[in-house]
C-alpha positions as a printed Julia matrix, in Angstrom:
128×3 Matrix{Float64}:
 32.16  74.01  109.85
 28.58  74.77  110.28
 26.13  73.55  112.98
 24.73  71.15  110.34
 27.85  68.97  110.94
 27.16  68.55  114.6
 24.88  65.66  115.7
 20.95  66.54  115.28
 20.45  67.41  118.91
 23.37  69.96  118.77
 21.5   72.3   116.63
 20.34  75.16  118.85
 16.58  76.24  118.61
 17.43  79.48  120.03
 20.65  81.4   119.47
 21.11  82.03  123.21
 20.7   78.53  124.36
 23.5   75.91  124.66
 22.85  72.87  122.27
 22.28  69.57  124.14
 25.29  67.9   122.41
 27.56  70.86  123.5
 26.34  70.67  127.09
 27.13  66.99  127.19
 30.54  67.51  125.7
 31.28  70.17  128.27
 30.05  67.99  131.19
 32.44  65.2   130.2
 35.21  67.8   130.01
 34.43  68.7   133.61
 34.76  65.14  134.81
 38.32  64.72  133.49
 40.57  64.9   136.51
 43.48  67.43  136.88
 46.65  65.87  135.37
 44.63  63.65  132.89
 43.36  64.26  129.41
 40.98  62.73  126.82
 41.17  63.12  123.11
 38.46  64.71  121.04
 37.6   61.15  119.92
 37.6   59.74  123.34
 35.01  62.32  124.34
 32.79  61.39  121.27
 33.14  57.75  122.14
 32.34  58.36  125.67
 29.0   60.11  124.61
 28.4   57.4   121.83
 27.56  60.31  119.5
 29.44  62.48  116.97
 33.13  62.31  116.29
 36.45  64.16  117.04
 35.67  67.25  114.73
 32.22  67.58  116.31
 33.74  67.66  119.68
 36.54  69.98  118.62
 33.73  72.41  117.15
 31.98  72.35  120.54
 35.15  73.09  122.43
 36.03  75.87  119.95
 32.64  77.58  120.43
 31.88  76.88  124.01
 34.88  75.36  125.88
 36.43  78.47  127.41
 34.33  77.9   130.62
 35.49  74.49  131.32
 39.16  72.93  131.45
 39.45  72.97  127.81
 43.29  71.98  128.02
 42.14  68.53  129.09
 40.54  67.76  125.79
 43.42  67.21  123.31
 44.63  66.07  119.83
 45.18  62.26  119.5
 48.81  63.05  118.53
 49.7   64.73  121.78
 50.56  68.08  120.01
 49.57  71.12  122.17
 46.67  73.07  120.82
 47.82  75.55  118.33
 47.65  79.04  119.44
 47.21  77.97  123.1
 50.34  76.11  123.5
 51.94  78.2   126.23
 48.7   78.59  128.34
 47.99  74.86  128.09
 51.56  74.05  128.98
 51.46  76.02  132.17
 48.21  74.36  133.14
 49.68  70.84  132.42
 52.82  71.62  134.53
 50.59  73.1   137.4
 48.5   69.88  137.35
 51.25  67.53  136.83
 50.12  66.14  133.48
 52.59  63.7   132.01
 54.56  65.31  129.21
 57.24  63.99  126.65
 60.05  66.26  125.88
 60.19  67.44  122.22
 62.72  66.3   119.86
 65.15  68.7   118.3
 63.15  68.66  115.03
 60.08  69.92  116.76
 59.13  73.5   115.97
 59.71  75.73  119.06
 60.81  72.67  121.07
 57.46  72.32  122.92
 56.82  69.04  124.68
 53.8   66.73  123.72
 51.48  65.16  126.01
 52.43  61.65  127.07
 48.92  60.1   126.1
 49.94  56.65  127.25
 50.2   58.02  130.79
 47.95  61.03  130.75
 44.88  59.59  128.99
 41.99  59.11  131.14
 39.15  56.62  130.19
 36.45  57.75  132.37
 36.21  54.34  134.03
 35.78  56.01  137.51
 32.63  57.67  136.18
 31.55  54.95  133.84
 28.35  54.03  135.76
 25.3   55.93  134.62
 27.06  58.14  132.07
 25.12  59.44  128.98
């Protein structure tokens, strides 16, 4: 995916600067409390701009410096390629998990989104 698919203000004018949209996504990520998660779509909805794919792109490019494991897929499946690291972090933070069924490849648990999802209500005042 190219930067043209990100919202207009996410296109960097200078290669060494962080796009405004990316900066806002990363700030939301830093607000998510330990043990809680938001989906990519939740973050986009919170910002009122972009969508899950744009948030995912930001996280892929710039998310290493923030608690990336707290921004997740809507199906609760652990991020492919980062499952074990994320799982260690979820367990350390007490993030609610659902045990994997026997049919699940690798028998990795999923996130229990019903219990782990954070709506940002505690930070709702003055967000943008």
